[in-house]
Short mmCIF file of C-alpha atoms in Angstrom, two decimals:
data_model
loop_
_atom_site.label_atom_id
_atom_site.label_comp_id
_atom_site.label_asym_id
_atom_site.label_seq_id
_atom_site.Cartn_x
_atom_site.Cartn_y
_atom_site.Cartn_z
CA PRO A 1 0.00 0.00 0.00
CA VAL A 2 2.78 2.47 0.85
CA LEU A 3 4.60 1.84 -2.45
CA SER A 4 1.34 2.22 -4.32
CA LEU A 5 0.76 5.61 -2.72
CA ILE A 6 4.30 6.73 -3.58
CA HIS A 7 3.78 5.54 -7.12
CA GLN A 8 0.39 7.22 -7.53
CA ARG A 9 1.22 10.50 -5.78
CA GLY A 10 4.95 10.79 -6.38
CA TRP A 11 6.16 9.13 -9.54
CA GLN A 12 3.11 8.96 -11.86
CA PRO A 13 2.06 12.64 -11.64
CA HIS A 14 5.51 13.66 -12.94
CA LEU A 15 5.18 11.34 -15.93
CA THR A 16 1.77 12.42 -17.17
CA GLY A 17 2.71 15.98 -18.02
CA GLY A 18 5.00 15.21 -20.92
CA SER A 19 8.68 16.04 -20.86
CA GLN A 20 8.47 18.63 -18.09
CA PRO A 21 8.08 17.51 -14.47
CA MET A 22 5.06 18.50 -12.47
CA ALA A 23 5.41 21.74 -10.59
CA ALA A 24 6.11 21.29 -6.90
CA PRO A 25 5.79 23.88 -4.14
CA LYS A 26 9.44 23.65 -3.14
CA ALA A 27 12.67 22.36 -4.61
CA SER A 28 13.28 20.64 -1.30
CA VAL A 29 10.15 18.49 -1.88
CA ARG A 30 11.41 17.36 -5.26
CA LEU A 31 14.85 16.64 -3.77
CA GLU A 32 13.34 14.56 -0.97
CA LEU A 33 11.23 12.59 -3.44
CA VAL A 34 14.27 11.81 -5.57
CA GLN A 35 16.29 10.74 -2.52
CA LEU A 36 13.40 8.60 -1.23
CA SER A 37 13.31 6.83 -4.58
CA SER A 38 17.05 6.10 -4.31
CA VAL A 39 16.63 4.65 -0.82
CA LEU A 40 13.76 2.41 -1.98
CA ILE A 41 15.81 0.96 -4.83
CA ARG A 42 18.85 0.49 -2.63
CA HIS A 43 17.07 -1.31 0.19
CA ALA A 44 13.95 -2.75 -1.47
CA ALA A 45 14.73 -3.31 -5.14
CA PRO A 46 12.61 -6.50 -5.43
CA ALA A 47 9.61 -4.68 -3.99
CA VAL A 48 9.73 -1.94 -6.63
CA ALA A 49 10.77 -4.17 -9.54
CA ASP A 50 7.31 -4.02 -11.14
CA LEU A 51 7.45 -0.22 -11.04
CA ARG A 52 10.98 0.12 -12.40
CA LYS A 53 9.96 1.59 -15.77
CA ASP A 54 8.18 4.50 -14.12
CA ILE A 55 11.04 4.97 -11.65
CA ILE A 56 13.73 5.27 -14.32
CA LYS A 57 11.53 7.66 -16.34
CA PHE A 58 11.02 9.71 -13.18
CA GLY A 59 14.74 9.80 -12.39
CA TRP A 60 15.75 10.54 -15.98
CA MET A 61 13.29 13.42 -16.14
CA PHE A 62 14.84 15.10 -13.10
CA ILE A 63 18.42 14.97 -14.42
CA ARG A 64 17.32 17.87 -16.65
CA ASN A 65 16.39 19.96 -13.61
CA GLU A 66 18.14 23.32 -13.32
CA ASP A 67 18.73 22.85 -9.58
CA ILE A 68 22.20 21.28 -9.41
CA MET A 69 21.41 19.38 -6.21
CA ILE A 70 18.24 17.83 -7.65
CA LYS A 71 20.04 17.08 -10.90
CA ASN A 72 22.89 15.17 -9.26
CA ALA A 73 20.62 13.51 -6.69
CA SER A 74 18.73 12.19 -9.72
CA TYR A 75 21.99 10.77 -11.05
CA VAL A 76 22.37 8.94 -7.74
CA LEU A 77 18.88 7.52 -8.31
CA VAL A 78 19.75 6.48 -11.86
CA ALA A 79 23.00 4.88 -10.63
CA GLN A 80 21.07 2.93 -7.99
CA PHE A 81 18.67 1.80 -10.70
CA ILE A 82 21.48 0.63 -12.99
CA ALA A 83 23.09 -1.24 -10.11
CA ALA A 84 19.82 -3.00 -9.26
CA PHE A 85 18.24 -3.67 -12.66
CA ASP A 86 19.25 -4.45 -16.22
CA THR A 87 19.39 -1.16 -18.08
CA PRO A 88 19.85 -0.25 -21.75
CA LEU A 89 23.50 0.37 -22.58
CA LYS A 90 22.72 3.80 -23.99
CA ILE A 91 21.33 4.98 -20.66
CA ILE A 92 24.29 3.54 -18.74
CA LEU A 93 26.89 5.21 -20.94
CA GLN A 94 25.06 8.51 -21.00
CA ALA A 95 24.70 8.60 -17.22
CA TYR A 96 28.33 7.60 -16.66
CA SER A 97 29.65 10.09 -19.22
CA SER A 98 27.57 12.93 -17.72
CA LEU A 99 28.82 12.13 -14.22
CA LEU A 100 32.44 12.16 -15.38
CA LYS A 101 31.88 15.63 -16.82
CA ALA A 102 30.08 16.97 -13.74
CA HIS A 103 32.56 19.06 -11.78
CA GLN A 104 30.51 21.59 -9.81
CA VAL A 105 32.00 21.88 -6.34
CA GLU A 106 28.71 22.44 -4.52
CA SER A 107 27.38 18.97 -5.46
CA ARG A 108 30.59 17.04 -5.95
CA PHE A 109 29.72 14.72 -3.07
CA LEU A 110 26.59 13.59 -4.94
CA VAL A 111 28.55 13.04 -8.14
CA ARG A 112 31.09 10.96 -6.25
CA GLN A 113 28.32 9.00 -4.54
CA ALA A 114 26.68 8.24 -7.90
CA LEU A 115 30.00 7.18 -9.46
CA ASP A 116 30.85 4.97 -6.49
CA ILE A 117 27.51 3.21 -6.92
CA LEU A 118 27.78 2.93 -10.69
CA LEU A 119 31.41 1.97 -11.22
CA PRO A 120 31.37 -1.53 -9.62
CA VAL A 121 28.57 -2.68 -11.94
CA LEU A 122 29.98 -1.22 -15.16
CA PRO A 123 32.23 -4.22 -15.93
CA VAL A 124 29.14 -6.41 -15.59
CA ARG A 125 26.67 -4.18 -17.41
CA LEU A 126 29.04 -3.11 -20.20
CA GLY A 127 31.63 -5.86 -20.19
CA GLN A 128 34.56 -5.32 -22.54
CA GLN A 129 32.56 -3.35 -25.07
CA ALA A 130 34.79 -0.69 -26.62
CA SER A 131 33.39 2.71 -27.53
CA GLU A 132 35.64 2.94 -30.59
CA PRO A 133 38.01 0.66 -32.55
CA PRO A 134 41.49 0.45 -31.00
CA ALA A 135 44.55 1.79 -32.75
CA ALA A 136 46.71 -0.64 -34.65
CA GLY A 137 48.64 -2.88 -32.26
CA ALA A 138 46.81 -1.56 -29.18
CA ALA A 139 44.49 -3.48 -26.91
CA ALA A 140 40.84 -2.41 -26.93
CA LEU A 141 39.79 -0.58 -23.78
CA PRO A 142 36.29 -0.96 -22.36
CA ALA A 143 34.12 2.06 -23.02
CA TRP A 144 33.91 3.02 -19.34
CA VAL A 145 37.72 3.01 -19.01
CA LEU A 146 38.20 5.00 -22.20
CA LEU A 147 35.68 7.63 -21.09
CA ALA A 148 37.50 8.17 -17.78
CA LYS A 149 40.86 8.39 -19.51
CA ARG A 150 39.53 10.86 -22.05
CA ILE A 151 38.23 13.18 -19.33
CA LEU A 152 41.68 13.24 -17.70
CA VAL A 153 43.49 13.89 -20.98
CA ASP A 154 41.09 16.52 -22.33
CA ASN A 155 41.00 18.43 -19.02
CA SER A 156 44.57 17.88 -17.87
CA ALA A 157 45.09 21.60 -17.30
CA SER A 158 42.12 21.92 -14.94
CA LEU A 159 42.21 20.11 -11.63
CA ALA A 160 38.69 21.36 -10.87
CA HIS A 161 37.34 19.36 -13.83
CA THR A 162 39.16 16.14 -12.94
CA THR A 163 39.31 15.88 -9.15
CA HIS A 164 36.26 13.62 -8.93
CA VAL A 165 37.69 11.31 -11.61
CA TYR A 166 40.99 10.96 -9.76
CA GLN A 167 39.00 10.29 -6.57
CA LEU A 168 37.07 7.60 -8.42
CA ILE A 169 40.23 5.83 -9.58
CA ALA A 170 41.93 6.10 -6.18
CA GLY A 171 38.80 4.83 -4.44
CA HIS A 172 38.52 1.68 -6.57
CA PRO A 173 42.01 0.23 -6.99
CA ALA A 174 40.83 -3.31 -7.76
CA ILE A 175 38.48 -2.24 -10.56
CA PHE A 176 41.09 -0.11 -12.31
CA PHE A 177 43.95 -2.55 -11.64
CA PRO A 178 43.81 -4.27 -15.07
CA PHE A 179 44.08 -0.82 -16.71
CA ARG A 180 46.62 0.73 -14.33
CA MET A 181 49.24 1.44 -16.97
CA HIS A 182 46.78 3.55 -18.96
CA PHE A 183 46.40 5.92 -16.01
CA ALA A 184 49.80 5.79 -14.29
CA SER A 185 51.39 8.75 -16.08
CA ASN A 186 48.34 10.98 -15.59
CA LEU A 187 48.20 10.09 -11.91
CA VAL A 188 51.86 10.88 -11.24
CA GLY A 189 51.86 13.95 -13.46
CA VAL A 190 49.11 15.67 -11.48
CA LEU A 191 50.60 15.08 -8.02
CA GLN A 192 52.70 18.23 -7.86
CA LYS A 193 49.72 20.39 -8.80
CA MET A 194 47.71 18.74 -6.03
CA CYS A 195 50.44 19.10 -3.41
CA LEU A 196 52.61 22.13 -3.90
CA THR A 197 50.91 24.86 -5.91
CA HIS A 198 49.26 27.91 -4.36
CA SER A 199 45.87 26.42 -5.23
CA ALA A 200 46.58 23.22 -3.28
CA THR A 201 44.01 22.53 -0.56
CA SER A 202 43.51 19.95 2.13
CA GLU A 203 41.22 18.08 -0.28
CA THR A 204 43.74 17.98 -3.12
CA ARG A 205 46.59 16.98 -0.79
CA THR A 206 44.45 14.21 0.67
CA LEU A 207 43.77 13.04 -2.88
CA ALA A 208 47.50 13.16 -3.68
CA LEU A 209 48.20 10.85 -0.74
CA ASP A 210 45.35 8.61 -1.89
CA ILE A 211 47.00 8.33 -5.31
CA MET A 212 50.38 7.52 -3.73
CA ASP A 213 48.61 4.85 -1.68
CA LEU A 214 46.94 3.60 -4.85
CA PHE A 215 50.29 2.87 -6.52
CA LEU A 216 51.37 0.80 -3.53
CA ALA A 217 48.05 -1.07 -3.54
CA TRP A 218 48.45 -1.82 -7.26
CA HIS A 219 52.03 -2.92 -6.69
CA GLU A 220 50.90 -5.35 -3.98
CA MET A 221 48.17 -6.68 -6.28
CA LEU A 222 50.75 -7.13 -9.02
CA GLU A 223 52.98 -9.10 -6.67
CA GLY A 224 49.97 -11.17 -5.68
CA HIS A 225 49.48 -12.03 -9.34
CA GLY A 226 53.05 -13.27 -9.54
CA GLY A 227 54.23 -10.34 -11.64
CA GLY A 228 51.00 -10.04 -13.56
CA ASP A 229 50.34 -9.55 -17.21
CA ALA A 230 53.75 -8.48 -18.41
CA ASN A 231 52.72 -8.21 -22.05
CA HIS A 232 49.85 -5.88 -21.16
CA ASN A 233 52.24 -3.76 -19.14
CA LEU A 234 54.74 -3.53 -21.99
CA VAL A 235 52.11 -2.51 -24.53
CA ALA A 236 50.61 0.07 -22.18
CA ALA A 237 54.00 1.44 -21.19
CA SER A 238 54.92 1.82 -24.84
CA ALA A 239 51.65 3.59 -25.55
CA GLU A 240 52.03 6.06 -22.73
CA GLY A 241 55.59 6.93 -23.73
CA ASP A 242 58.42 8.09 -21.63
CA ALA A 243 56.32 10.01 -19.10
CA ASN A 244 58.22 9.07 -16.00
CA ARG A 245 60.25 11.89 -14.55
CA SER A 246 62.27 12.39 -11.42
CA SER A 247 61.79 15.27 -9.02
CA ASP A 248 63.85 18.43 -9.38
CA GLU A 249 65.68 18.18 -6.12
CA GLY A 250 65.82 16.01 -3.03
CA VAL A 251 66.25 12.88 -5.11
CA GLY A 252 69.63 12.06 -6.55
CA GLU A 253 70.99 9.51 -8.95
CA ARG A 254 69.66 5.99 -8.79
CA SER A 255 71.59 3.57 -6.66
CA THR A 256 73.18 0.60 -8.36
CA SER A 257 73.62 -1.29 -5.12
CA GLY A 258 71.27 -3.97 -3.90
CA SER A 259 69.79 -6.91 -5.75
CA SER A 260 68.65 -6.23 -9.31
CA LEU A 261 65.09 -6.96 -10.31
CA ALA A 262 64.43 -9.93 -12.54
CA ALA A 263 62.21 -7.76 -14.76
CA PRO A 264 61.63 -4.03 -15.00
CA ASP A 265 58.92 -2.66 -12.75
CA LEU A 266 56.75 -0.78 -15.22
CA LEU A 267 54.22 0.41 -12.66
CA LEU A 268 56.70 1.84 -10.14
CA PRO A 269 60.06 2.15 -11.88
CA GLU A 270 62.84 3.94 -10.06
CA SER A 271 62.10 7.28 -11.73
CA ARG A 272 58.41 7.21 -10.77
CA ARG A 273 59.20 6.23 -7.21
CA GLU A 274 61.79 9.02 -7.03
CA THR A 275 59.15 11.52 -8.13
CA ILE A 276 56.74 10.42 -5.42
CA VAL A 277 59.40 10.37 -2.70
CA GLY A 278 60.60 13.82 -3.76
CA LEU A 279 57.06 15.20 -3.47
CA LEU A 280 56.59 13.62 -0.05
CA LEU A 281 59.85 15.15 1.18
CA ARG A 282 58.92 18.58 -0.14
CA MET A 283 55.55 18.46 1.59
CA LEU A 284 56.97 17.18 4.86
CA CYS A 285 60.03 19.43 4.98
CA LEU A 286 58.86 22.67 3.41
CA VAL A 287 55.08 22.89 3.91
CA PHE A 288 54.90 23.05 7.69
CA ASP A 289 51.18 23.87 7.77
CA PHE A 290 50.53 20.59 5.97
CA ALA A 291 52.90 18.59 8.11
CA LEU A 292 51.98 19.92 11.55
CA LYS A 293 48.51 21.46 11.40
CA THR A 294 46.61 18.67 9.66
CA ASN A 295 46.27 14.93 10.17
CA LEU A 296 47.92 14.37 6.80
CA GLY A 297 51.50 14.72 8.08
CA PRO A 298 51.63 11.31 9.83
CA ARG A 299 50.07 9.66 6.79
CA ALA A 300 52.63 11.25 4.46
CA LEU A 301 55.42 10.07 6.77
CA ASP A 302 54.04 6.52 6.69
CA LEU A 303 53.94 6.63 2.89
CA LEU A 304 57.54 7.86 2.82
CA GLN A 305 58.56 4.90 4.97
CA ARG A 306 56.76 2.48 2.66
CA TYR A 307 58.25 3.96 -0.51
CA LEU A 308 61.76 3.78 0.95
CA ASP A 309 61.43 0.32 2.54
CA SER A 310 64.76 -1.29 1.69
CA THR A 311 63.30 -4.78 2.16
CA LYS A 312 60.99 -4.24 -0.83
CA TRP A 313 62.77 -1.77 -3.10
CA GLN A 314 66.21 -1.11 -4.45
CA PRO A 315 68.00 1.53 -2.36
CA MET A 316 67.33 5.11 -3.39
CA HIS A 317 70.04 7.74 -3.35
CA LEU A 318 68.47 10.80 -1.73
CA ARG A 319 70.05 14.21 -1.44
CA LEU A 320 69.48 16.19 1.75
CA THR A 321 68.61 19.48 0.09
CA PHE A 322 65.18 19.73 1.67
CA PHE A 323 66.50 19.05 5.16
CA GLU A 324 69.27 21.63 4.87
CA ARG A 325 66.77 24.27 3.72
CA SER A 326 64.32 23.36 6.47
CA ILE A 327 66.91 23.56 9.22
CA GLN A 328 68.07 26.94 7.92
CA GLN A 329 64.49 28.23 8.05
CA ILE A 330 63.94 26.81 11.53
CA GLU A 331 67.26 28.20 12.77
CA ALA A 332 66.27 31.65 11.49
CA GLN A 333 63.05 31.36 13.52
CA GLY A 334 64.83 30.44 16.76
CA MET A 335 64.89 26.63 16.55
CA ASN A 336 61.23 25.99 17.35
CA GLN A 337 61.17 22.66 19.19
CA GLN A 338 58.10 21.33 17.41
CA LEU A 339 59.59 22.03 13.99
CA VAL A 340 62.97 20.57 14.94
CA LEU A 341 61.28 17.41 16.21
CA HIS A 342 59.28 17.08 13.01
CA ILE A 343 62.28 17.50 10.68
CA LEU A 344 64.39 15.06 12.69
CA THR A 345 61.54 12.52 12.63
CA VAL A 346 61.42 12.72 8.84
CA LEU A 347 65.21 12.59 8.57
CA SER A 348 65.46 9.54 10.82
CA THR A 349 62.87 7.81 8.62
CA VAL A 350 65.16 8.42 5.65
CA THR A 351 68.41 7.41 7.34
CA SER A 352 66.88 4.16 8.60
CA GLN A 353 66.63 2.96 4.97
CA MET A 354 69.95 4.22 3.59
CA GLN A 355 73.04 2.22 2.63
CA PRO A 356 76.66 2.71 3.87
CA VAL A 357 77.72 4.39 0.62
CA TRP A 358 75.04 7.04 1.19
CA PHE A 359 76.24 7.70 4.75
CA GLU A 360 79.79 8.13 3.50
CA GLU A 361 78.70 10.75 0.96
CA TYR A 362 76.41 12.72 3.29
CA PHE A 363 78.17 12.22 6.62
CA GLY A 364 79.21 15.88 6.79
CA VAL A 365 75.70 17.16 6.04
CA LEU A 366 74.14 14.85 8.63
CA ALA A 367 76.73 15.86 11.20
CA ALA A 368 76.03 19.56 10.57
CA ILE A 369 72.28 19.02 11.08
CA ILE A 370 72.87 17.08 14.29
CA ARG A 371 75.21 19.74 15.64
CA LYS A 372 72.48 22.35 15.20
CA CYS A 373 69.79 20.19 16.82
CA ILE A 374 71.79 18.64 19.64
CA VAL A 375 71.43 21.78 21.76
CA VAL A 376 67.61 21.78 21.64
CA ASP A 377 66.43 21.04 25.16
CA ASN A 378 63.61 18.63 24.33
CA GLY A 379 63.47 14.99 25.38
CA GLN A 380 61.99 13.69 22.12
CA VAL A 381 64.48 15.66 20.05
CA GLN A 382 67.33 14.33 22.16
CA LYS A 383 66.17 10.74 21.63
CA ILE A 384 66.27 11.12 17.86
CA VAL A 385 69.62 12.96 18.00
CA ALA A 386 71.09 10.15 20.09
CA SER A 387 69.76 7.53 17.69
CA MET A 388 71.22 9.31 14.68
CA LEU A 389 74.55 9.79 16.47
CA ARG A 390 74.64 6.04 17.00
CA GLN A 391 74.09 5.53 13.26
CA LEU A 392 76.91 7.91 12.35
CA TYR A 393 79.33 6.44 14.88
CA GLU A 394 78.56 2.92 13.67
CA GLN A 395 79.08 3.91 10.04
CA ALA A 396 82.38 5.56 10.92
CA ALA A 397 83.49 2.47 12.84
CA GLU A 398 82.68 0.14 9.93
CA ASN A 399 84.25 2.33 7.24
CA GLU A 400 87.94 3.04 7.80
CA ARG A 401 88.07 5.84 5.25
CA LEU A 402 85.02 7.51 6.75
CA GLY A 403 86.23 6.98 10.31
CA SER A 404 89.50 8.79 9.57
CA SER A 405 87.85 11.64 7.67
CA PRO A 406 87.86 15.24 8.99
CA ALA A 407 84.05 15.22 9.15
CA ALA A 408 84.01 12.26 11.52
CA GLY A 409 86.82 13.72 13.63
CA ASP A 410 85.04 17.07 13.92
CA LEU A 411 81.79 15.39 14.98
CA ARG A 412 83.50 13.33 17.68
CA SER A 413 85.33 16.39 18.97
CA HIS A 414 82.14 18.46 19.06
CA VAL A 415 80.16 15.77 20.87
CA GLU A 416 82.91 15.19 23.45
CA THR A 417 83.22 18.92 24.13
CA LEU A 418 79.46 19.29 24.52
CA VAL A 419 79.15 16.25 26.82
CA ASN A 420 81.97 17.47 29.07
CA LYS A 421 80.46 20.95 29.27
CA ASN A 422 77.00 19.60 30.13
CA LEU A 423 78.39 17.31 32.83
CA GLN A 424 80.38 20.15 34.39
CA ASP A 425 77.45 22.60 34.27
CA GLY A 426 74.78 20.04 35.16
CA THR A 427 72.68 21.09 32.15
CA ASN A 428 70.64 18.91 29.80
CA THR A 429 71.40 15.84 31.87
CA PHE A 430 68.83 13.63 30.16
CA GLY A 431 70.12 14.42 26.67
CA THR A 432 73.71 14.01 27.77
CA LEU A 433 73.04 10.56 29.21
CA LEU A 434 71.26 9.53 26.01
CA ILE A 435 74.26 10.64 23.96
CA LEU A 436 76.69 8.79 26.19
CA HIS A 437 74.59 5.65 25.94
CA SER A 438 74.29 5.88 22.17
CA ILE A 439 77.99 6.36 21.43
CA GLY A 440 79.15 3.85 23.97
#
């Protein structure tokens, strides 16, 4: 009885007046009716199955509404319908294409909701149907994949027009996994714009971290497939061209140490991983508002750890440019303890994954940073300083050339002088004891 009333008083009256919906006293009433229809299909699809023709007509009529909220709420209704019932391919493609092009900020959450509902059923509803013949030698892409890729390519200069598409890809790693190589260059290429431009926001930086997480998720899936479809990767990598680039600074030449891979990693080659690590370091070391005043800093630090993990990747040869610049800025501001702690935390994450040859090259830079931070009277800072001193002393002990270098001698002399002074003056006792314990 309730469904009959909704049908008679809600859906049917809007269908009898031709192409234009029945006038309603308030836009909010129309919006509520559309949302109620979505809820009914989501939770009671079998109950409304006999009424599905009127429901889809009702929803399709409202996607022409001038009110952007009603329009996109109607797309949510249509997406729910497509997920629940067999739908003509023309309607599916038109709805999906329109959603990919919808970029209005005020209703982006509805667009994303509709896409999240629609995307999982597209491989089932559309299968491998291609929207156009593939180029010679290229594999045919399903229409829904090609549409998403086209939006990203055609609107590459406008992040506002593509944010929801990047969110869609990052939110559904398993669905886009077979087509990862067709999106990899676009995904990496947009990261700097999301992270480091003046227009970067908390939303775009969150999305950038989501994309970085996406690459790791795809890499794990690829490992789970035993290396995956190598031929598909090679074709896709050839099609996308040489789009991998390394970051401008903070990442140095690739290390040749460590075990070599049996086959090239086309999803996360060294250059692509260097780009991502460089962006993470720039955000963590130079954008203090991001690192300290949002909850994104710890997540970025965790991603840095995972991208540098020496048990999974070949060692990366990182320069310390960002850290030197950060310490100079902090020193000019009076060595703020919170900032010093943050930079040392990031630096210790890096040093924990580096090889002896890296320590030999950057021993002097690391020693200079430690000498500036060792005087900061903060227990957490002192713990990290002591830990890094232990690393440097161990490296110097294991490398005769490094151990006899002027940089190592200067560091030992500075530490001994500081320890003796602190013991005589009775200052910074906790930090002094930590240093003594760390250097033996």
